[in-house]
Every structure is written in C-alpha cells, then in structure tokens.
Coordinates of C-alpha atoms in Angstrom, one line a residue:
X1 CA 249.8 -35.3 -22.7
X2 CA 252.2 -36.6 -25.5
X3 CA 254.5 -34.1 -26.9
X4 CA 256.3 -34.3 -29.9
X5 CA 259.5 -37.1 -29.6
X6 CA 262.8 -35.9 -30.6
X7 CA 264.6 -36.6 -33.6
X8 CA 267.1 -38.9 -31.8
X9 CA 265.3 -41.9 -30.8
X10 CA 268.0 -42.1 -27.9
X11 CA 265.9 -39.1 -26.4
X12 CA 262.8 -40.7 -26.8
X13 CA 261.2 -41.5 -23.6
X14 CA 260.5 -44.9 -22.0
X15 CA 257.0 -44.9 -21.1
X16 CA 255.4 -44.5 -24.5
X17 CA 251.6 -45.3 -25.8
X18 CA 252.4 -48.0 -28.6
X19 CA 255.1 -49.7 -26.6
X20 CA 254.7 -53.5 -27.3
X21 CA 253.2 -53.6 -30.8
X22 CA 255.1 -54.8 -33.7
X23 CA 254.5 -53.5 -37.1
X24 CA 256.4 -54.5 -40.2
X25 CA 256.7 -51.9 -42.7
X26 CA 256.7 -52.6 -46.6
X27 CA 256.4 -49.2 -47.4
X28 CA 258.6 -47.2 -49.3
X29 CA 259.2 -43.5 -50.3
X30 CA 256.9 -40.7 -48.3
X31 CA 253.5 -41.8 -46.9
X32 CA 254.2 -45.2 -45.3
X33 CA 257.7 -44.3 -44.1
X34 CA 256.4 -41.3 -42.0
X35 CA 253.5 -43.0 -40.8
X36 CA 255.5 -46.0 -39.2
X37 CA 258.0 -43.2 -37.9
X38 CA 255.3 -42.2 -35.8
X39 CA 254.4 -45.3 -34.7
X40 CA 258.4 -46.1 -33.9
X41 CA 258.2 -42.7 -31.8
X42 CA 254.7 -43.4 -30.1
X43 CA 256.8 -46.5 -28.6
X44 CA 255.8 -49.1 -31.8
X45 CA 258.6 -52.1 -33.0
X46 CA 258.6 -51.3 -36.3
X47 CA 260.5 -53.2 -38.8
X48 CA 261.1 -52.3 -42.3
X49 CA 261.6 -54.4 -45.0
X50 CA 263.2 -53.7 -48.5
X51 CA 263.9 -55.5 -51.1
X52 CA 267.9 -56.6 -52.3
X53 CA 269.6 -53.2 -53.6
X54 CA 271.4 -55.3 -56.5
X55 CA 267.6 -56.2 -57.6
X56 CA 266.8 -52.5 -57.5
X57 CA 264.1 -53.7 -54.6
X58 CA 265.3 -51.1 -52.0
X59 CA 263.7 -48.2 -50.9
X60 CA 264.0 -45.2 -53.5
X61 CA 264.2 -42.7 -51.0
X62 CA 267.2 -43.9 -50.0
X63 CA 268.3 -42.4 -53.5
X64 CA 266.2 -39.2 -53.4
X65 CA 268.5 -35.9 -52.4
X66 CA 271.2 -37.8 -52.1
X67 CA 275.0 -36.0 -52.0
X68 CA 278.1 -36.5 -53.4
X69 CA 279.2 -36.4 -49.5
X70 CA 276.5 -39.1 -48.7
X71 CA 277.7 -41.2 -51.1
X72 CA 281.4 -40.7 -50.1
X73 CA 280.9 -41.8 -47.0
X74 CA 278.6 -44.4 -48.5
X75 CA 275.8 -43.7 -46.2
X76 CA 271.7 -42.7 -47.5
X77 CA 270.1 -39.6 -48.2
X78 CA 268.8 -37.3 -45.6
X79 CA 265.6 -38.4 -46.4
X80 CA 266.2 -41.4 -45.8
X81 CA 267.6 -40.8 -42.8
X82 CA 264.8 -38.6 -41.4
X83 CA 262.0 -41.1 -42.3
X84 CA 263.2 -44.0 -40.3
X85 CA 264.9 -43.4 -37.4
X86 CA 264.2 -46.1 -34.4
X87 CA 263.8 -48.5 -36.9
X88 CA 264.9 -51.9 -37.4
X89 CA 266.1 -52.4 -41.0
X90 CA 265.9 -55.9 -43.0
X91 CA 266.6 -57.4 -46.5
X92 CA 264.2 -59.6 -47.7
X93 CA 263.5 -60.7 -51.3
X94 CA 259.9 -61.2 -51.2
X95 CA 260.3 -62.5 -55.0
X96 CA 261.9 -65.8 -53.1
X97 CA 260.3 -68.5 -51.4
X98 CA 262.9 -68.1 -48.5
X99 CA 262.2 -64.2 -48.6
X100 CA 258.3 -64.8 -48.1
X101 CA 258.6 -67.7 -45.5
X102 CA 260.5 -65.2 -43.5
X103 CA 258.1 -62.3 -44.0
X104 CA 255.3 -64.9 -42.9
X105 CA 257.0 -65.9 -39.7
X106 CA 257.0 -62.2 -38.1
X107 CA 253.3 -61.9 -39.7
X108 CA 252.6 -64.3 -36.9
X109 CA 254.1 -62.3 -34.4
X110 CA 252.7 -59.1 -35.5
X111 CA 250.2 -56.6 -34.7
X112 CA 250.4 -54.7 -38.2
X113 CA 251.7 -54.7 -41.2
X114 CA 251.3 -51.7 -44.0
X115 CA 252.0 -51.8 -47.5
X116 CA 252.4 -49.7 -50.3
X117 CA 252.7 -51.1 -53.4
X118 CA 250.5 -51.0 -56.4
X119 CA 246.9 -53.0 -55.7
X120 CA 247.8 -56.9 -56.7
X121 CA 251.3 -56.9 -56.2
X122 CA 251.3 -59.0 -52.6
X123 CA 248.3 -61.3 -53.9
X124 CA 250.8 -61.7 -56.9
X125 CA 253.5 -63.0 -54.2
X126 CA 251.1 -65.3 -52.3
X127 CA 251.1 -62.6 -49.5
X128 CA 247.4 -60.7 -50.1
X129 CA 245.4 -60.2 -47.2
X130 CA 243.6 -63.3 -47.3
X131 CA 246.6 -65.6 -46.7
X132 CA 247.6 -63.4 -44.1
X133 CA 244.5 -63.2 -41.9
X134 CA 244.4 -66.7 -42.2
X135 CA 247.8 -67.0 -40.2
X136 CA 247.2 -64.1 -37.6
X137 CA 243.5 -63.8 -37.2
X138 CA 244.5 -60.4 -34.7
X139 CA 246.8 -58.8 -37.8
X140 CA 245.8 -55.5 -39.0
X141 CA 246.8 -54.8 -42.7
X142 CA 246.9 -51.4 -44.0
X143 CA 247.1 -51.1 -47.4
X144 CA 248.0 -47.4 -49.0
X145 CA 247.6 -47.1 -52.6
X146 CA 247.0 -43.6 -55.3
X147 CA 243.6 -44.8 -56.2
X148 CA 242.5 -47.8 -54.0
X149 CA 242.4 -50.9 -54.1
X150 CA 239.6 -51.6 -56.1
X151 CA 238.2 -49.7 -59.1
X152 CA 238.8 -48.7 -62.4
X153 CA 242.0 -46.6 -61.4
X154 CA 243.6 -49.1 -59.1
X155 CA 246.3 -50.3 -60.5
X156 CA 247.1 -47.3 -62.3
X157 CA 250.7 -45.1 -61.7
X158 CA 250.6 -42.2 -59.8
X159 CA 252.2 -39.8 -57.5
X160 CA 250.9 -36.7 -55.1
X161 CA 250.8 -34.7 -57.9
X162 CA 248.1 -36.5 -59.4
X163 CA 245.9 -37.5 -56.4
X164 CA 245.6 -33.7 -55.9
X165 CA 244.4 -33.2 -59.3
X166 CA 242.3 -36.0 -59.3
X167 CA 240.8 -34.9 -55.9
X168 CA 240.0 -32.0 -57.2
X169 CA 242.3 -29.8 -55.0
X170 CA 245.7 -28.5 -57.3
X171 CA 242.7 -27.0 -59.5
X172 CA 241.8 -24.8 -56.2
X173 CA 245.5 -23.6 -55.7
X174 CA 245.3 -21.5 -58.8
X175 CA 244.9 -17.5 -58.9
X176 CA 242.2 -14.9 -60.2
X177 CA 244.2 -15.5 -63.4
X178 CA 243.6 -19.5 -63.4
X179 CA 247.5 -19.6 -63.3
X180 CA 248.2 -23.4 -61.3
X181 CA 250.7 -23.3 -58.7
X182 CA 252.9 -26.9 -57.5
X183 CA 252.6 -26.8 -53.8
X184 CA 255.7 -27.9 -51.9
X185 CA 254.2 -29.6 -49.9
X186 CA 252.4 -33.1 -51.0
X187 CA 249.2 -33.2 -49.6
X188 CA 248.3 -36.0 -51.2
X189 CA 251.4 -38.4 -49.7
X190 CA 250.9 -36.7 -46.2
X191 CA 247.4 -35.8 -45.6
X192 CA 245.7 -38.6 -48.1
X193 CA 248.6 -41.0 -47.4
X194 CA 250.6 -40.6 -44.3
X195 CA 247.7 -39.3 -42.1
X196 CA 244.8 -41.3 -43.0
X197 CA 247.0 -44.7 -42.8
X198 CA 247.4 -43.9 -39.2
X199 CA 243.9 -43.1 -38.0
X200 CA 242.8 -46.0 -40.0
X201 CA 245.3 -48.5 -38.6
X202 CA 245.2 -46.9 -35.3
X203 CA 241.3 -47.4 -35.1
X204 CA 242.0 -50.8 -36.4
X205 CA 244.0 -51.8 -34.0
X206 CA 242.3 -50.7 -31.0
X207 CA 239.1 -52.6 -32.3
X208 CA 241.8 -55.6 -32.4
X209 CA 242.3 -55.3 -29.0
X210 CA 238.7 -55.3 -28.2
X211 CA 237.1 -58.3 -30.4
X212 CA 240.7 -60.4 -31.1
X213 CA 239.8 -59.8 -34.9
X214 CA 241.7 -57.9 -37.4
X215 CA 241.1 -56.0 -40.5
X216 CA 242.3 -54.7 -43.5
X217 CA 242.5 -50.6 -43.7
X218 CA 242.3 -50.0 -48.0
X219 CA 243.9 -46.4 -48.1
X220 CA 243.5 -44.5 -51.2
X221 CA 245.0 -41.3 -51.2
X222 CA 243.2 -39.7 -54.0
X223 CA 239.7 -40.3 -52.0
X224 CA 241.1 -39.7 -48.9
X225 CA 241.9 -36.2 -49.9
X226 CA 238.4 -35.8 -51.3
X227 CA 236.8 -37.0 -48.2
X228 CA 238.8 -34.2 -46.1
X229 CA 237.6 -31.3 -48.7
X230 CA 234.8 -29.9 -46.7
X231 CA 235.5 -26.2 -47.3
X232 CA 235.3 -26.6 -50.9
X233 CA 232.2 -28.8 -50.6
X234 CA 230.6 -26.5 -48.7
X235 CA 231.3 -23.4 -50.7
X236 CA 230.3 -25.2 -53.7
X237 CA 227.2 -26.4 -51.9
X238 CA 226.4 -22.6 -51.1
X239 CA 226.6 -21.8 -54.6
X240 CA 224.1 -24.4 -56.1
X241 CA 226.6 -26.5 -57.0
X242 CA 228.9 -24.5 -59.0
X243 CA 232.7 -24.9 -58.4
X244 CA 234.4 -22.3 -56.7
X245 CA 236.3 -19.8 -58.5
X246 CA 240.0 -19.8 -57.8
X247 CA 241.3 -16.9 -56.1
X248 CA 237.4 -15.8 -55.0
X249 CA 236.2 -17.6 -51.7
X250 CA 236.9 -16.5 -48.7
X251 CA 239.3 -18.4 -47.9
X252 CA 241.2 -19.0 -51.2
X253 CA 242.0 -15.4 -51.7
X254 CA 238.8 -13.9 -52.4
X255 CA 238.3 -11.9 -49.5
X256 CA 240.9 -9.4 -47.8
X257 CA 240.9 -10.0 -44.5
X258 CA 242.5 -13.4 -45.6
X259 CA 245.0 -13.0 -48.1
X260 CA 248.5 -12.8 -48.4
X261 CA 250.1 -9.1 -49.3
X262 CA 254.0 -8.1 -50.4
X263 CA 255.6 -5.8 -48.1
X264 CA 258.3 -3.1 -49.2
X265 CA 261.1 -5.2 -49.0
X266 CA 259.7 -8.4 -51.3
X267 CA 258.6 -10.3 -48.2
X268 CA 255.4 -11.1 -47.0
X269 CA 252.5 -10.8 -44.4
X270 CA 249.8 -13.3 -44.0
X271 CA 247.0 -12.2 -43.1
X272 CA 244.2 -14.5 -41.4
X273 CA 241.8 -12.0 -39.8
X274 CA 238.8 -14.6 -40.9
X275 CA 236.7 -12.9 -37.5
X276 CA 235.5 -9.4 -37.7
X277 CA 237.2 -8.7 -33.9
X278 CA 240.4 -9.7 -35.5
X279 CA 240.1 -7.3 -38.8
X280 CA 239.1 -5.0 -37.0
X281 CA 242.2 -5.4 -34.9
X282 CA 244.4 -5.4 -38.1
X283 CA 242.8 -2.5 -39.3
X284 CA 243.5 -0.1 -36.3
X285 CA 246.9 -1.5 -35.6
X286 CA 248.4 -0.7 -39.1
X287 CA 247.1 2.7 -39.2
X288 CA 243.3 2.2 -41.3
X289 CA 240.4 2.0 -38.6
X290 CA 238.8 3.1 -42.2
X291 CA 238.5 -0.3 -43.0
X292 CA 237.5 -2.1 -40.1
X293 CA 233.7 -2.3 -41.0
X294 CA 234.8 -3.4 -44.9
X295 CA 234.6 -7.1 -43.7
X296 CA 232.5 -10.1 -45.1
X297 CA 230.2 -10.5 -42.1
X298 CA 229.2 -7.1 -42.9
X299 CA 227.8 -7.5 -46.9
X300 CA 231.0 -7.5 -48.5
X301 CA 230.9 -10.9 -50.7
X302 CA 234.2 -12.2 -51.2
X303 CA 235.5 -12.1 -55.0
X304 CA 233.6 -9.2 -55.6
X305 CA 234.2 -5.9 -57.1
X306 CA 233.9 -4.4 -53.5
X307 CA 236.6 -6.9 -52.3
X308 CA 238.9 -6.8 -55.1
X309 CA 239.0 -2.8 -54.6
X310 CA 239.4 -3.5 -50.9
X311 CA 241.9 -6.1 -51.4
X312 CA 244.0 -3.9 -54.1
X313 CA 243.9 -1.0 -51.3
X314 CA 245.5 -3.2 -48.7
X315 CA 248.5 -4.5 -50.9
X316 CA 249.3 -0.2 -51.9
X317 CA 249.3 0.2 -47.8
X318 CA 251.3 -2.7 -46.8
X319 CA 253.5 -2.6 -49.8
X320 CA 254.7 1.3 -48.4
X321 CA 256.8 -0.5 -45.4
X322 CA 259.5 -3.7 -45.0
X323 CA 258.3 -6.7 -43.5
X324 CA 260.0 -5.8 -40.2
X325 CA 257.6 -2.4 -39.6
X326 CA 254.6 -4.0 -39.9
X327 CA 255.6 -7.4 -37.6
X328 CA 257.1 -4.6 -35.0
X329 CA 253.1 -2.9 -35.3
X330 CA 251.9 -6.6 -35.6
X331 CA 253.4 -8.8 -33.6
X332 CA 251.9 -7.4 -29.8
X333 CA 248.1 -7.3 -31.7
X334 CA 246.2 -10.3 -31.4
X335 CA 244.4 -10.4 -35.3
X336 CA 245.4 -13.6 -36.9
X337 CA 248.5 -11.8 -38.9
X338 CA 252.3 -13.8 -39.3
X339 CA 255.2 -12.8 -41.4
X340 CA 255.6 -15.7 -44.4
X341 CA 258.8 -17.3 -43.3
X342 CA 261.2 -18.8 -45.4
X343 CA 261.9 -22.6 -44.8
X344 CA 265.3 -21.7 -43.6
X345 CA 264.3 -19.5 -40.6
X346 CA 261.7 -21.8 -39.2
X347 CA 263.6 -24.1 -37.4
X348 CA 265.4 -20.9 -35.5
X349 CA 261.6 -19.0 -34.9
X350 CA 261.2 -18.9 -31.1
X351 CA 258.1 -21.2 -31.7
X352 CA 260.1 -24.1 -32.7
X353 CA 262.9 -23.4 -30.3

C-alpha cells in the first residue's frame, strides 16, 4: 500500500517506489509543478529549473497569491511553496550556451525530464527532443502543452479556462437557464495536465526499464480532457448524437436523486443517491418514503417534467430544516448524501484528520 506522503518531506518515509530516478523539471505554474511533487514524494530526485528572476525567467507562481508578509520576509508565495517541496531548486539561463551545456550534462544522468512551455520553444534552444534522445537513448521526455504539440492550435496561448471550453466541458457546467459557471477548480491544469503527465511518463518509464529505449510523452491538455469525457460521450451517444442539455442528465442535475438542494440555513446537501437502494434510503430517512419509487430506474427520465416536479418537491422539503437536522437524520443512513463543505472546514472534517 502507499498512502498519501506528508506535507513535510522530513516526514516522508525512506523506502519509497521512485527512489533512484532523477527527473529535471522545466515546468512552471500548476500542471508540471504538481506532477513532479508527486514524483519527489513517491521517492523521485527531482530538480527544477527556472530561468534568472532579473530576466523575468522564473517561475510565475512564485508571484501568484503572494503577501505583503511573504514579501517582507522576502520569501515565495504559498503556492509556491506547496508545489515544490523536496525539491532541489536551480538557476539556469537556458537562453546561454553555458545555461544549456549545463542542462545537457544532467540530461545524461537523467531518467526524465518534463517541460512545459509552448510547442517549439526547446527546439528553438537546441534542446528539442531529438537532440536529447540522441545524448540519453534511456531519457523519457514529457512534454505538456494547452493544445499539443502538433496541429493547427499548437502554438497557440492558453490557460485551463480555455482547454475546458475547447474540450467541450465548461459548456456542461451550465444550468437549466444556460447560465456558465467558472469552476474553482482547473480541471484542465490537473486532470488534462497534471494527471495525464504522470501516467504517461510513468508508463514511459517503466517501458524504459524494460527495452533501455525512451520516448517522448506529447501531453495536450485540451485532448486529454476530451479523452476522459465518457459520461458526456455516452449520454450524447444515447441520444443520437445530440449534445446533452445542461442541467438535464442524470448526472448534471437533471435527475433528483442527484442534485444538490439549499437547506434552511443557506447551506447545502449533496445528494448522490445515483442507486435506487440508496434513494430509497434518502427517501425514508428524511421523512418521504412517498418518493422512494419516483427514481430513474423506474421510468422517470431525467430532465423531464416528471423530474423537474420531483426535483422542485425535494428543494420545498429540505429547504424547511438547517443543514445540521438533516446531516443529524443523514449522517447514520448509508444513501450517497454529504453536507457541501466550505473549503475552510475540510481540512478539520474527521475524514481528513
């Protein structure tokens, strides 16, 4: 079993799965940064790289949320800070030929290295793949771009808010209404970026270790978040190929036994009761066994007028009582069904404690 490191890389434990590989790290703001923190906690030498501050070459995130205290005591932003621990930091100017010989000497010492900047940028500084696979046959490049690295798109600008809408996916987090919501969380960075750069280099390097050949891993976040869209390609597969309807499907708000409803006291229940046993379950516990065969395995097509009703019925009951009622009814019943915490009170929730 591997369990989650702790923050401190003093805590982290000896014996670790990626202990002895050496990864340099050219990456900079979210998705690399995370994804070669895991590595550093899975046991991984990671080293990362930035560019001279003066030149404005050094990792913007060291910028990002920064305080008036952090820069008092002349020190990086917390998200800075959270993104790299356990690594070791270096200054290079890539831009130099001193800068690049030394980049080349760890290549040849290296397991890994993952980039992030726009598609052309290290061919531009004599450091593309090919020159690199030349001097460490074994190396594993991963390259993590918005669009990929080839294509009409690739050397376009971009951030998460764009790969989601040109995945197709901030379209979906929209209600009946077709009002678009921001998520706060960027599912594009993390899930297209940071998570797909791992399995891909992870996969590439155990197929290192197997033939002595590396590869490159081309990462584009955009597609990446496409490829992992199987709901939505299913429901729109069901439906002859229309797109789905925001705030119909079942699971985008379309259905009631998966929705989330207001309580009394402005806070919120989420409800997750996807399984008839489960609604069922919900139903009885807060007081409407009524409902408990109003379900979509039993004919009631999500987004319909039969669901809406439904759905509208639910919010009047729930919205009668705080928060705190319904998680005292809740919280013993086993039916899918959490309180919507607030980002400040997860970190003290017995689950994370």
């Amino acid at each position: 079993m591997i369990d989650l490191p702790a923050s401190d890389p003093a805590e982290w434990p000896e014996d670790r799965p990626l202990t002895g590989l050496k990864i340099i790290d050219l990456t900079r703001l979210l998705p690399g940064p995370l994804a070669t923190r895991h590595l550093a906690e899975w046991g991984a030498e990671v080293i990362k790289i930035e560019g001279p501050a003066e030149a404005g070459q050094d990792d913007a995130a060291r910028h990002m949320f920064r305080t008036a205290a952090d820069v008092l005591a002349g020190r990086p932003s917390a998200l800075f800070a959270d993104l790299n621990p356990g690594k070791t930091l270096r200054t290079l100017d890539l831009r130099s030929p001193a800068g690049r010989e030394a980049l080349l000497a760890l290549v040849c010492e290296a397991d890994a290295l993952i980039e992030g900047f726009r598609p052309g940028v290290m061919e531009g500084l004599g450091l593309g793949w090919a020159v690199l696979r030349e001097l460490n046959p074994r190396l594993v490049m991963c390259a993590i771009s918005g669009y990929g690295q080839r294509g009409p798109w690739s050397r376009r600008a971009g951030h998460d808010l764009n790969y989601i809408a040109m995945s197709g996916v901030l379209g979906q987090i929209a209600t009946a209404e077709g009002s678009v919501a921001i998520p706060n969380v960027q599912v594009g960075d993390l899930l297209g970026g940071t998570q797909s750069a791992l399995s891909g280099l992870l996969v590439a390097l155990l197929a290192a270790a197997r033939t002595g050949r590396g590869r490159f891993v081309d990462v584009s976040m955009t597609h990446e978040v496409w490829r992992h869209q199987a709901l939505a390609r299913s429901a729109m597969a069901a439906e002859g190929g229309a797109c789905p309807v925001p705030g119909a499907g079942l699971v985008s708000g379309g259905a009631p036994c998966y929705a989330v409803y207001r309580c009394a006291d402005g806070r919120h229940l989420a409800v997750g009761a996807l399984e008839l046993k489960f609604w069922r379950t919900f139903c009885t516990t807060v007081g409407r066994p009524e409902w408990a065969d109003q379900h979509w395995t039993l004919g009631q097509p999500p987004g319909s007028e039969r669901a809406r009703a439904q759905q509208a019925e639910v919010a009047a009951w729930l919205s009668n009582q705080t928060l705190a009622h319904w998680w005292a009814l809740l919280e013993p019943a086993d039916c899918c069904v959490t309180p919507v915490l607030h980002f400040d009170e997860v970190a003290g929730h017995p689950l994370f404690t």
